[in-house]
Each structure stands twice: as structure tokens, then as C-alpha cells.
C-alpha positions as YAML, in Angstrom:
chain: A
units: angstrom
residues:
- id: 1
  name: MET
  ca: [-12.95, 29.40, -20.59]
- id: 2
  name: ASP
  ca: [-11.56, 27.85, -17.21]
- id: 3
  name: SER
  ca: [-8.27, 29.12, -16.63]
- id: 4
  name: SER
  ca: [-7.07, 27.58, -13.76]
- id: 5
  name: GLY
  ca: [-3.87, 25.51, -13.27]
- id: 6
  name: ILE
  ca: [-3.94, 21.52, -13.09]
- id: 7
  name: LEU
  ca: [-2.11, 19.66, -10.49]
- id: 8
  name: TYR
  ca: [-0.66, 16.69, -12.13]
- id: 9
  name: VAL
  ca: [0.11, 13.44, -9.69]
- id: 10
  name: VAL
  ca: [3.64, 12.14, -11.29]
- id: 11
  name: ALA
  ca: [5.09, 8.98, -10.84]
- id: 12
  name: THR
  ca: [8.72, 8.67, -10.94]
- id: 13
  name: PRO
  ca: [11.79, 5.88, -11.35]
- id: 14
  name: ILE
  ca: [11.37, 3.85, -8.04]
- id: 15
  name: GLY
  ca: [15.08, 3.28, -9.34]
- id: 16
  name: ASN
  ca: [15.97, 2.67, -12.88]
- id: 17
  name: LEU
  ca: [16.09, 6.35, -13.95]
- id: 18
  name: SER
  ca: [15.14, 5.16, -17.41]
- id: 19
  name: ASP
  ca: [12.12, 4.68, -16.25]
- id: 20
  name: LEU
  ca: [10.67, 7.86, -16.29]
- id: 21
  name: SER
  ca: [8.12, 7.89, -18.93]
- id: 22
  name: GLU
  ca: [8.03, 10.48, -21.56]
- id: 23
  name: ARG
  ca: [4.81, 11.73, -20.58]
- id: 24
  name: ALA
  ca: [6.06, 12.57, -17.13]
- id: 25
  name: ARG
  ca: [9.14, 14.21, -18.55]
- id: 26
  name: SER
  ca: [7.08, 16.67, -20.35]
- id: 27
  name: VAL
  ca: [4.39, 17.38, -17.38]
- id: 28
  name: ILE
  ca: [7.52, 18.28, -14.93]
- id: 29
  name: SER
  ca: [9.61, 20.24, -17.85]
- id: 30
  name: GLU
  ca: [6.20, 22.30, -18.17]
- id: 31
  name: ALA
  ca: [4.92, 22.74, -15.25]
- id: 32
  name: ASP
  ca: [5.37, 25.98, -13.08]
- id: 33
  name: LEU
  ca: [6.02, 24.03, -10.37]
- id: 34
  name: VAL
  ca: [7.58, 20.99, -8.89]
- id: 35
  name: LEU
  ca: [6.30, 19.90, -5.32]
- id: 36
  name: CYS
  ca: [8.43, 17.23, -3.85]
- id: 37
  name: GLU
  ca: [9.39, 15.27, -0.66]
- id: 38
  name: ASP
  ca: [13.45, 16.09, -1.01]
- id: 39
  name: THR
  ca: [14.22, 18.89, -3.10]
- id: 40
  name: ARG
  ca: [17.77, 17.06, -3.43]
- id: 41
  name: ARG
  ca: [16.61, 13.57, -4.64]
- id: 42
  name: THR
  ca: [14.34, 15.11, -7.23]
- id: 43
  name: ALA
  ca: [16.92, 17.63, -8.09]
- id: 44
  name: ARG
  ca: [19.16, 14.54, -9.18]
- id: 45
  name: LEU
  ca: [16.27, 13.33, -11.53]
- id: 46
  name: LEU
  ca: [15.57, 16.65, -13.00]
- id: 47
  name: GLN
  ca: [19.78, 17.09, -13.40]
- id: 48
  name: ALA
  ca: [19.60, 13.47, -15.29]
- id: 49
  name: TYR
  ca: [17.06, 14.70, -17.96]
- id: 50
  name: GLY
  ca: [18.17, 18.09, -18.14]
- id: 51
  name: ILE
  ca: [15.19, 19.43, -17.09]
- id: 52
  name: SER
  ca: [14.99, 23.04, -14.94]
- id: 53
  name: ALA
  ca: [12.08, 23.04, -12.79]
- id: 54
  name: ARG
  ca: [10.81, 25.29, -10.16]
- id: 55
  name: ALA
  ca: [10.78, 22.61, -6.89]
- id: 56
  name: ARG
  ca: [9.82, 23.24, -3.61]
- id: 57
  name: SER
  ca: [9.53, 20.75, -0.55]
- id: 58
  name: PHE
  ca: [6.34, 18.90, 0.23]
- id: 59
  name: HIS
  ca: [5.81, 16.77, 2.75]
- id: 60
  name: ASP
  ca: [4.17, 15.16, 5.68]
- id: 61
  name: HIS
  ca: [5.20, 17.98, 7.93]
- id: 62
  name: ASN
  ca: [3.85, 20.95, 5.98]
- id: 63
  name: GLU
  ca: [1.54, 19.83, 3.80]
- id: 64
  name: ASN
  ca: [-1.23, 21.16, 5.88]
- id: 65
  name: LYS
  ca: [0.47, 24.52, 6.22]
- id: 66
  name: LEU
  ca: [1.11, 24.94, 2.62]
- id: 67
  name: LEU
  ca: [-2.45, 23.34, 1.45]
- id: 68
  name: GLY
  ca: [-3.70, 27.05, 0.82]
- id: 69
  name: TRP
  ca: [-0.56, 28.46, -0.90]
- id: 70
  name: VAL
  ca: [-0.39, 25.35, -3.30]
- id: 71
  name: VAL
  ca: [-4.37, 25.74, -4.39]
- id: 72
  name: GLN
  ca: [-4.14, 29.59, -4.82]
- id: 73
  name: ARG
  ca: [-1.49, 29.18, -7.25]
- id: 74
  name: LEU
  ca: [-3.84, 26.40, -9.13]
- id: 75
  name: TRP
  ca: [-6.41, 29.27, -9.35]
- id: 76
  name: ASP
  ca: [-3.90, 31.56, -10.53]
- id: 77
  name: GLY
  ca: [-3.41, 29.24, -13.55]
- id: 78
  name: GLN
  ca: [-0.30, 27.50, -12.53]
- id: 79
  name: ASP
  ca: [0.06, 23.58, -13.53]
- id: 80
  name: ILE
  ca: [1.81, 22.13, -10.59]
- id: 81
  name: ALA
  ca: [3.48, 18.66, -10.49]
- id: 82
  name: LEU
  ca: [3.21, 16.62, -7.52]
- id: 83
  name: VAL
  ca: [5.75, 13.77, -7.16]
- id: 84
  name: SER
  ca: [7.50, 11.52, -4.26]
- id: 85
  name: ASP
  ca: [11.04, 10.51, -3.81]
- id: 86
  name: ALA
  ca: [10.37, 7.58, -5.58]
- id: 87
  name: GLY
  ca: [7.27, 5.83, -7.40]
- id: 88
  name: THR
  ca: [3.99, 6.98, -7.44]
- id: 89
  name: PRO
  ca: [2.28, 10.04, -4.93]
- id: 90
  name: LEU
  ca: [0.55, 9.14, -2.06]
- id: 91
  name: ILE
  ca: [1.06, 5.71, -2.07]
- id: 92
  name: SER
  ca: [2.56, 5.34, 1.24]
- id: 93
  name: ASP
  ca: [3.80, 9.10, 0.36]
- id: 94
  name: PRO
  ca: [2.67, 12.33, 1.03]
- id: 95
  name: GLY
  ca: [0.40, 14.05, -1.00]
- id: 96
  name: PHE
  ca: [-3.55, 12.81, 0.16]
- id: 97
  name: SER
  ca: [-4.41, 15.89, 1.83]
- id: 98
  name: LEU
  ca: [-3.53, 18.24, -1.36]
- id: 99
  name: VAL
  ca: [-5.74, 16.09, -3.45]
- id: 100
  name: ARG
  ca: [-8.55, 15.84, -1.31]
- id: 101
  name: GLU
  ca: [-8.89, 19.84, -1.24]
- id: 102
  name: VAL
  ca: [-8.03, 20.15, -4.84]
- id: 103
  name: HIS
  ca: [-11.10, 18.00, -5.43]
- id: 104
  name: ARG
  ca: [-13.19, 20.38, -3.00]
- id: 105
  name: GLN
  ca: [-12.37, 23.25, -4.73]
- id: 106
  name: GLY
  ca: [-13.39, 21.84, -8.04]
- id: 107
  name: LEU
  ca: [-10.00, 22.06, -9.73]
- id: 108
  name: ARG
  ca: [-8.44, 19.50, -11.59]
- id: 109
  name: VAL
  ca: [-6.06, 16.94, -10.68]
- id: 110
  name: SER
  ca: [-4.54, 14.85, -13.43]
- id: 111
  name: PRO
  ca: [-2.86, 11.35, -13.10]
- id: 112
  name: VAL
  ca: [0.48, 10.85, -15.11]
- id: 113
  name: PRO
  ca: [1.05, 6.95, -14.26]
- id: 114
  name: GLY
  ca: [4.00, 4.91, -14.00]
- id: 115
  name: PRO
  ca: [6.53, 3.17, -11.50]
- id: 116
  name: ASN
  ca: [5.01, 1.54, -8.34]
- id: 117
  name: ALA
  ca: [7.19, -0.83, -6.12]
- id: 118
  name: ALA
  ca: [3.97, -2.42, -5.05]
- id: 119
  name: ILE
  ca: [2.34, -3.33, -8.38]
- id: 120
  name: ALA
  ca: [6.02, -4.29, -9.69]
- id: 121
  name: ALA
  ca: [6.69, -6.92, -7.01]
- id: 122
  name: LEU
  ca: [3.16, -8.33, -7.58]
- id: 123
  name: SER
  ca: [3.70, -8.55, -11.43]
- id: 124
  name: VAL
  ca: [7.05, -10.89, -10.37]
- id: 125
  name: SER
  ca: [5.97, -12.53, -7.28]
- id: 126
  name: GLY
  ca: [4.55, -16.14, -8.22]
- id: 127
  name: VAL
  ca: [2.33, -15.19, -5.65]
- id: 128
  name: PRO
  ca: [-1.57, -15.06, -6.71]
- id: 129
  name: CYS
  ca: [-2.08, -11.32, -7.46]
- id: 130
  name: HIS
  ca: [-5.62, -11.23, -8.83]
- id: 131
  name: ARG
  ca: [-6.83, -10.21, -5.78]
- id: 132
  name: PHE
  ca: [-4.54, -8.20, -3.30]
- id: 133
  name: CYS
  ca: [-4.40, -6.09, -0.26]
- id: 134
  name: PHE
  ca: [-1.91, -3.12, -0.05]
- id: 135
  name: GLU
  ca: [-1.01, -2.44, 3.56]
- id: 136
  name: GLY
  ca: [2.05, -0.14, 2.77]
- id: 137
  name: PHE
  ca: [4.58, 0.16, 6.11]
- id: 138
  name: LEU
  ca: [3.34, -1.98, 9.42]
- id: 139
  name: PRO
  ca: [3.69, -0.35, 12.52]
- id: 140
  name: SER
  ca: [7.25, -0.13, 13.71]
- id: 141
  name: GLN
  ca: [6.46, -1.23, 17.51]
- id: 142
  name: ALA
  ca: [6.64, -4.85, 17.67]
- id: 143
  name: LYS
  ca: [3.52, -5.20, 19.84]
- id: 144
  name: ARG
  ca: [1.44, -2.67, 17.48]
- id: 145
  name: ARG
  ca: [2.80, -4.44, 14.35]
- id: 146
  name: GLN
  ca: [1.78, -7.96, 15.97]
- id: 147
  name: ASN
  ca: [-1.79, -6.86, 16.47]
- id: 148
  name: ALA
  ca: [-1.88, -5.36, 13.13]
- id: 149
  name: LEU
  ca: [-1.11, -8.84, 11.44]
- id: 150
  name: ARG
  ca: [-2.97, -10.85, 13.87]
- id: 151
  name: ALA
  ca: [-5.92, -8.06, 12.45]
- id: 152
  name: LEU
  ca: [-4.76, -9.58, 9.05]
- id: 153
  name: ARG
  ca: [-4.53, -13.57, 9.62]
- id: 154
  name: ASN
  ca: [-8.09, -14.42, 8.25]
- id: 155
  name: GLU
  ca: [-7.40, -12.27, 4.89]
- id: 156
  name: SER
  ca: [-7.96, -14.69, 1.71]
- id: 157
  name: ARG
  ca: [-6.31, -11.95, -0.76]
- id: 158
  name: THR
  ca: [-2.66, -11.68, -1.05]
- id: 159
  name: LEU
  ca: [-1.10, -9.16, 1.32]
- id: 160
  name: VAL
  ca: [1.28, -6.36, 0.00]
- id: 161
  name: PHE
  ca: [3.81, -4.77, 2.32]
- id: 162
  name: TYR
  ca: [6.83, -2.14, 2.49]
- id: 163
  name: GLU
  ca: [9.59, -2.73, 4.94]
- id: 164
  name: SER
  ca: [13.04, -0.91, 5.52]
- id: 165
  name: SER
  ca: [16.41, -2.31, 6.09]
- id: 166
  name: HIS
  ca: [16.06, -1.73, 9.85]
- id: 167
  name: ARG
  ca: [13.17, -3.88, 10.47]
- id: 168
  name: ILE
  ca: [12.88, -6.47, 7.84]
- id: 169
  name: GLU
  ca: [14.18, -9.52, 9.76]
- id: 170
  name: GLU
  ca: [11.81, -8.52, 12.61]
- id: 171
  name: CYS
  ca: [9.20, -7.94, 10.65]
- id: 172
  name: LEU
  ca: [9.70, -11.49, 8.83]
- id: 173
  name: LYS
  ca: [9.66, -13.12, 12.08]
- id: 174
  name: ASP
  ca: [6.32, -11.64, 13.18]
- id: 175
  name: MET
  ca: [4.86, -12.86, 10.27]
- id: 176
  name: ALA
  ca: [5.80, -16.12, 10.57]
- id: 177
  name: ASN
  ca: [5.00, -16.11, 14.17]
- id: 178
  name: VAL
  ca: [1.33, -14.77, 13.27]
- id: 179
  name: LEU
  ca: [0.35, -15.69, 9.62]
- id: 180
  name: GLY
  ca: [2.31, -19.03, 9.83]
- id: 181
  name: TRP
  ca: [5.70, -20.45, 9.32]
- id: 182
  name: ASP
  ca: [4.42, -21.77, 6.11]
- id: 183
  name: ARG
  ca: [2.79, -18.92, 4.56]
- id: 184
  name: PRO
  ca: [4.21, -18.24, 0.85]
- id: 185
  name: VAL
  ca: [6.34, -14.76, 0.36]
- id: 186
  name: MET
  ca: [8.15, -13.23, -2.16]
- id: 187
  name: ILE
  ca: [10.84, -10.53, -1.22]
- id: 188
  name: GLY
  ca: [11.76, -7.87, -3.56]
- id: 189
  name: ARG
  ca: [14.67, -5.85, -2.34]
- id: 190
  name: GLU
  ca: [16.33, -3.14, -4.35]
- id: 191
  name: ILE
  ca: [13.48, -3.00, -7.27]
- id: 192
  name: THR
  ca: [15.10, -2.01, -10.70]
- id: 193
  name: LYS
  ca: [18.08, -1.00, -8.80]
- id: 194
  name: ILE
  ca: [21.68, -2.38, -9.40]
- id: 195
  name: HIS
  ca: [21.39, -4.87, -6.56]
- id: 196
  name: GLU
  ca: [17.77, -5.94, -7.39]
- id: 197
  name: THR
  ca: [16.73, -9.45, -5.87]
- id: 198
  name: PHE
  ca: [14.13, -11.37, -5.31]
- id: 199
  name: PHE
  ca: [13.29, -14.49, -3.39]
- id: 200
  name: LEU
  ca: [10.29, -16.65, -3.60]
- id: 201
  name: GLY
  ca: [9.66, -19.41, -0.58]
- id: 202
  name: SER
  ca: [8.04, -20.03, 2.78]
- id: 203
  name: LEU
  ca: [8.32, -17.06, 5.66]
- id: 204
  name: ASP
  ca: [10.41, -19.71, 7.15]
- id: 205
  name: GLU
  ca: [13.02, -19.83, 4.18]
- id: 206
  name: ALA
  ca: [12.48, -16.40, 3.58]
- id: 207
  name: LEU
  ca: [13.94, -15.64, 7.29]
- id: 208
  name: HIS
  ca: [16.51, -18.06, 7.12]
- id: 209
  name: PHE
  ca: [17.51, -16.50, 3.72]
- id: 210
  name: THR
  ca: [17.60, -12.86, 5.27]
- id: 211
  name: HIS
  ca: [19.64, -14.21, 8.66]
- id: 212
  name: SER
  ca: [22.31, -15.68, 6.71]
- id: 213
  name: ASP
  ca: [23.27, -12.99, 4.10]
- id: 214
  name: GLU
  ca: [23.79, -9.52, 5.53]
- id: 215
  name: ASN
  ca: [23.48, -8.26, 2.11]
- id: 216
  name: GLN
  ca: [19.87, -9.22, 1.90]
- id: 217
  name: ARG
  ca: [18.93, -7.09, 5.07]
- id: 218
  name: LYS
  ca: [19.97, -3.86, 2.93]
- id: 219
  name: GLY
  ca: [17.70, -1.84, 0.70]
- id: 220
  name: GLU
  ca: [14.29, -1.22, 0.39]
- id: 221
  name: PHE
  ca: [11.82, -4.04, 0.99]
- id: 222
  name: VAL
  ca: [8.42, -5.20, -0.71]
- id: 223
  name: LEU
  ca: [7.01, -8.39, 0.84]
- id: 224
  name: VAL
  ca: [4.08, -10.21, -0.99]
- id: 225
  name: VAL
  ca: [2.68, -12.51, 1.18]
- id: 226
  name: GLY
  ca: [-0.30, -15.39, 0.42]
- id: 227
  name: GLY
  ca: [-2.96, -15.21, 1.69]
- id: 228
  name: ASN
  ca: [-5.10, -17.16, 3.92]
- id: 229
  name: PRO
  ca: [-5.87, -20.45, 2.07]
- id: 230
  name: ASP
  ca: [-8.48, -21.99, 4.61]
- id: 231
  name: VAL
  ca: [-10.43, -18.53, 5.01]
- id: 232
  name: ASP
  ca: [-12.86, -19.04, 1.56]
- id: 233
  name: LEU
  ca: [-13.32, -22.84, 2.88]
- id: 234
  name: GLU
  ca: [-14.57, -21.41, 6.52]
- id: 235
  name: TRP
  ca: [-16.46, -19.16, 5.25]
- id: 236
  name: GLN
  ca: [-18.35, -21.68, 3.14]
- id: 237
  name: ARG
  ca: [-18.88, -23.76, 5.67]
- id: 238
  name: ALA
  ca: [-20.06, -20.82, 8.33]
- id: 239
  name: CYS
  ca: [-22.61, -20.12, 5.57]
- id: 240
  name: GLU
  ca: [-23.84, -23.40, 5.26]
- id: 241
  name: LEU
  ca: [-24.50, -23.73, 9.22]
- id: 242
  name: LEU
  ca: [-25.89, -20.06, 8.94]
- id: 243
  name: GLU
  ca: [-28.46, -21.40, 6.59]
- id: 244
  name: ARG
  ca: [-29.30, -24.25, 8.45]
- id: 245
  name: LEU
  ca: [-29.36, -22.61, 11.64]
- id: 246
  name: GLY
  ca: [-31.41, -19.88, 10.34]
- id: 247
  name: SER
  ca: [-34.72, -21.59, 9.55]
- id: 248
  name: SER
  ca: [-35.17, -21.96, 13.14]
- id: 249
  name: LEU
  ca: [-33.29, -19.21, 14.89]
- id: 250
  name: PRO
  ca: [-33.55, -15.77, 14.76]
- id: 251
  name: ALA
  ca: [-30.83, -13.87, 12.56]
- id: 252
  name: SER
  ca: [-29.23, -12.29, 15.72]
- id: 253
  name: GLU
  ca: [-28.92, -15.73, 17.42]
- id: 254
  name: ALA
  ca: [-27.98, -17.89, 14.44]
- id: 255
  name: SER
  ca: [-25.18, -15.50, 13.64]
- id: 256
  name: ARG
  ca: [-23.92, -15.38, 17.04]
- id: 257
  name: ILE
  ca: [-23.57, -19.09, 17.24]
- id: 258
  name: VAL
  ca: [-22.01, -19.63, 13.77]
- id: 259
  name: SER
  ca: [-19.66, -16.48, 14.44]
- id: 260
  name: GLU
  ca: [-18.51, -18.20, 17.95]
- id: 261
  name: THR
  ca: [-17.58, -21.56, 15.94]
- id: 262
  name: PHE
  ca: [-16.04, -20.47, 12.94]
- id: 263
  name: SER
  ca: [-14.43, -17.13, 14.20]
- id: 264
  name: VAL
  ca: [-16.17, -15.55, 11.44]
- id: 265
  name: ASN
  ca: [-17.15, -11.14, 11.69]
- id: 266
  name: ARG
  ca: [-20.61, -11.95, 13.40]
- id: 267
  name: LYS
  ca: [-22.20, -8.51, 11.75]
- id: 268
  name: ARG
  ca: [-20.82, -10.27, 8.24]
- id: 269
  name: LEU
  ca: [-22.93, -13.08, 9.15]
- id: 270
  name: TYR
  ca: [-26.11, -11.04, 10.38]
- id: 271
  name: ARG
  ca: [-25.98, -8.86, 7.08]
- id: 272
  name: ARG
  ca: [-25.96, -12.05, 4.90]
- id: 273
  name: MET
  ca: [-28.72, -13.81, 6.62]
- id: 274
  name: ILE
  ca: [-30.80, -10.43, 6.41]
- id: 275
  name: GLU
  ca: [-29.96, -10.62, 2.99]
- id: 276
  name: GLN
  ca: [-30.98, -13.70, 2.27]
- id: 277
  name: LYS
  ca: [-34.67, -13.55, 3.92]
- id: 278
  name: LYS
  ca: [-35.06, -10.40, 1.77]
- id: 279
  name: ASN
  ca: [-34.78, -12.46, -1.16]
...
């Protein structure tokens, strides 16, 4: 019988403490060890539920150093709960290296699902969310942030970002300049907390909204940005031209011409053409 322990990846409230599930509470209570980003923040959560648990800090700066130590305790039969300061661990939070190593060791990892700011924001965004792309935090430096947005300009899926109060205005301004001032966006601020607010409009309107009210520049933000509505149509037209050219030109030449005409990825076009010829 396997006597090794289990690493539980436990989602915790993103604001409202009542959002801690019964199962999460039970797992944390019974765990031999709780790994958390900030022991002080986690202590407040544990205290609110009367949970007495041994906690140790586990974050970006010490994660790799503690991997072996944590894994050995799992082998020794200890159950360990991994939590972040808020929400689901690993989603723009530490824990990836640990989870990957635990899998490599053949040990068990079990999720305890619950709150997640990105999913919560999508569910009330009013922006299409059947297909989306989670990007987490954009780079803090303006030039790198703008370059990252340019790479996403032709993404047709809804885009989800996290942002801090320090950069919310600059971020919205860069989004408007790169993605288009009329691109739809939902700003979720302080989700599930006392000062929770949501704003839905264009990036132009969103920038004016945050600029005109100092309170709307405070807290933690999730930005849900509509995808590029023209991309699917552009891809369809590109494929139509590719099909016409493909009857008389080599795949490499046809894909080059279409890529330059529609600013569509050349390799993607080439692969499509090869697949069509196979079929």
C-alpha cells in the first residue's frame, strides 16, 4: 500500500473569506504542512476559520531551494497543502516547479478547486468568453509591455490580464494605442471585496473612467479585452487566396505571397497547404 503523502493545490478566497470551500477548509485543517506565499496573510485566513496548521513560506525566491525538502516530506507520508495569497496557486503565482517535480517523482497531486480572479471576471464580463487567452501580468516596462501587446494584436480570442494599481492607467493607454481605442474591455476591480466595481466599455471609455476617478485606480484589477474581430475573416480570405495560388505555385511560394498580403503567419499557411495536399 502506498504510504506517500499527497500535494494538495488549494484555491483560497480572492477577497471574501466566505468563499473558502468546505473541502478546502478540511484539507488545510488536516494537512501536515501548509505552503504559502506570505505566512502573515495565510495566518489571517486560518485564524478566521479557527484552523491551527503548521505553515511555511514558499514563494518565487525560495521555491527551487525547498523542492527537495518538500518532496522528501511527501515521500515520508506527509500531506501538504499548497496555497497562494489569494485564488488558485500557479495561476500567476508560485508553485509550478514544485508541481512538476512532484509529478516527476511519481507522487500524487490533487486539486482543490475554488476562487480564481480571471474566471470570476470572465463570468461577469459581458465579453465573449467561450474562447479566451489568459496572459497574466504584462511586463512592467512600457516598451516591453507594448511589444507584448503587439504580439497579441491579431488574437481573435478574448484576452485576460491581471494588473496592479501602479500601472492600470499606463496599461489601458498602451492597450488602446496598440489594440485600438474602440476595442471592448471589462475592468474588474477588487473582485469579491467591499469596493468591488465593474466597468464595461471601449478602451477609450475605460481610460477616461479610471482617469476621472482616483478610487478606480486603487486595488487589484482583472482586464477582460475583446479579441480582434477581423482576424477570423482575414484568415478565411487568406485561405481562399492560398487555395487559388496553390494550384499553380509551390507551397513555399504561395504561403509567402499570402503571408505578405494578409499579415498571416507564413508557417501556419504552409502547414495548412501541406495538409490539404496530403488529403
